[in-house]
C-alpha angles and dihedrals in degrees: 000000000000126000104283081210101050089105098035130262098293092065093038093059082048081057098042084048096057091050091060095046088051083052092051083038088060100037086047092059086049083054116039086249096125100162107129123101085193090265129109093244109103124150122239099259103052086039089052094048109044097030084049093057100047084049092052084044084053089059099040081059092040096056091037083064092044086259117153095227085212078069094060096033082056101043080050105059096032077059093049104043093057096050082060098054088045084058089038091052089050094046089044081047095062100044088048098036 
């Protein structure tokens, strides 16, 4: 496996974005959702459905294992949140550098 930050952060969290599709790509064959084009261009909708109902089959495992899905939903979004401002100090580096 090669370094996820060996072209900066920008092109990590596009990274990061394409596994998940793979992820709603593979849970969308499960369903019946097949939306994707293997772009990540999908529209809102489709995002919001199918996204939402992995999210909601994430809960269901995670109560089935005696997890609080706030936890996840938490743990998520600080992760995401800093994998932006990696992205935002790179972007702030090259106007000031």
């Amino acid at each position: 496996m090669t370094d996820l930050y060996t072209n900066g952060p920008a092109e990590a969290n596009k990274t990061r974005a394409f596994w998940a599709l793979t992820a709603l790509e593979a849970f969308g064959l499960k369903t019946g959702q097949n939306y994707s084009d293997g772009t990540l261009d999908m529209g809102e909708d489709a995002l919001g459905e199918i996204a939402g109902d992995l999210l909601a089959n994430v809960f269901h495992l995670a109560r089935f294992n005696s997890v609080d899905p706030d936890s996840i939903v938490r743990s998520g979004y600080l992760h995401f949140e800093a994998e932006v401002e990696e992205e935002r100090e790179e972007e702030a580096e090259k106007v000031d550098g």
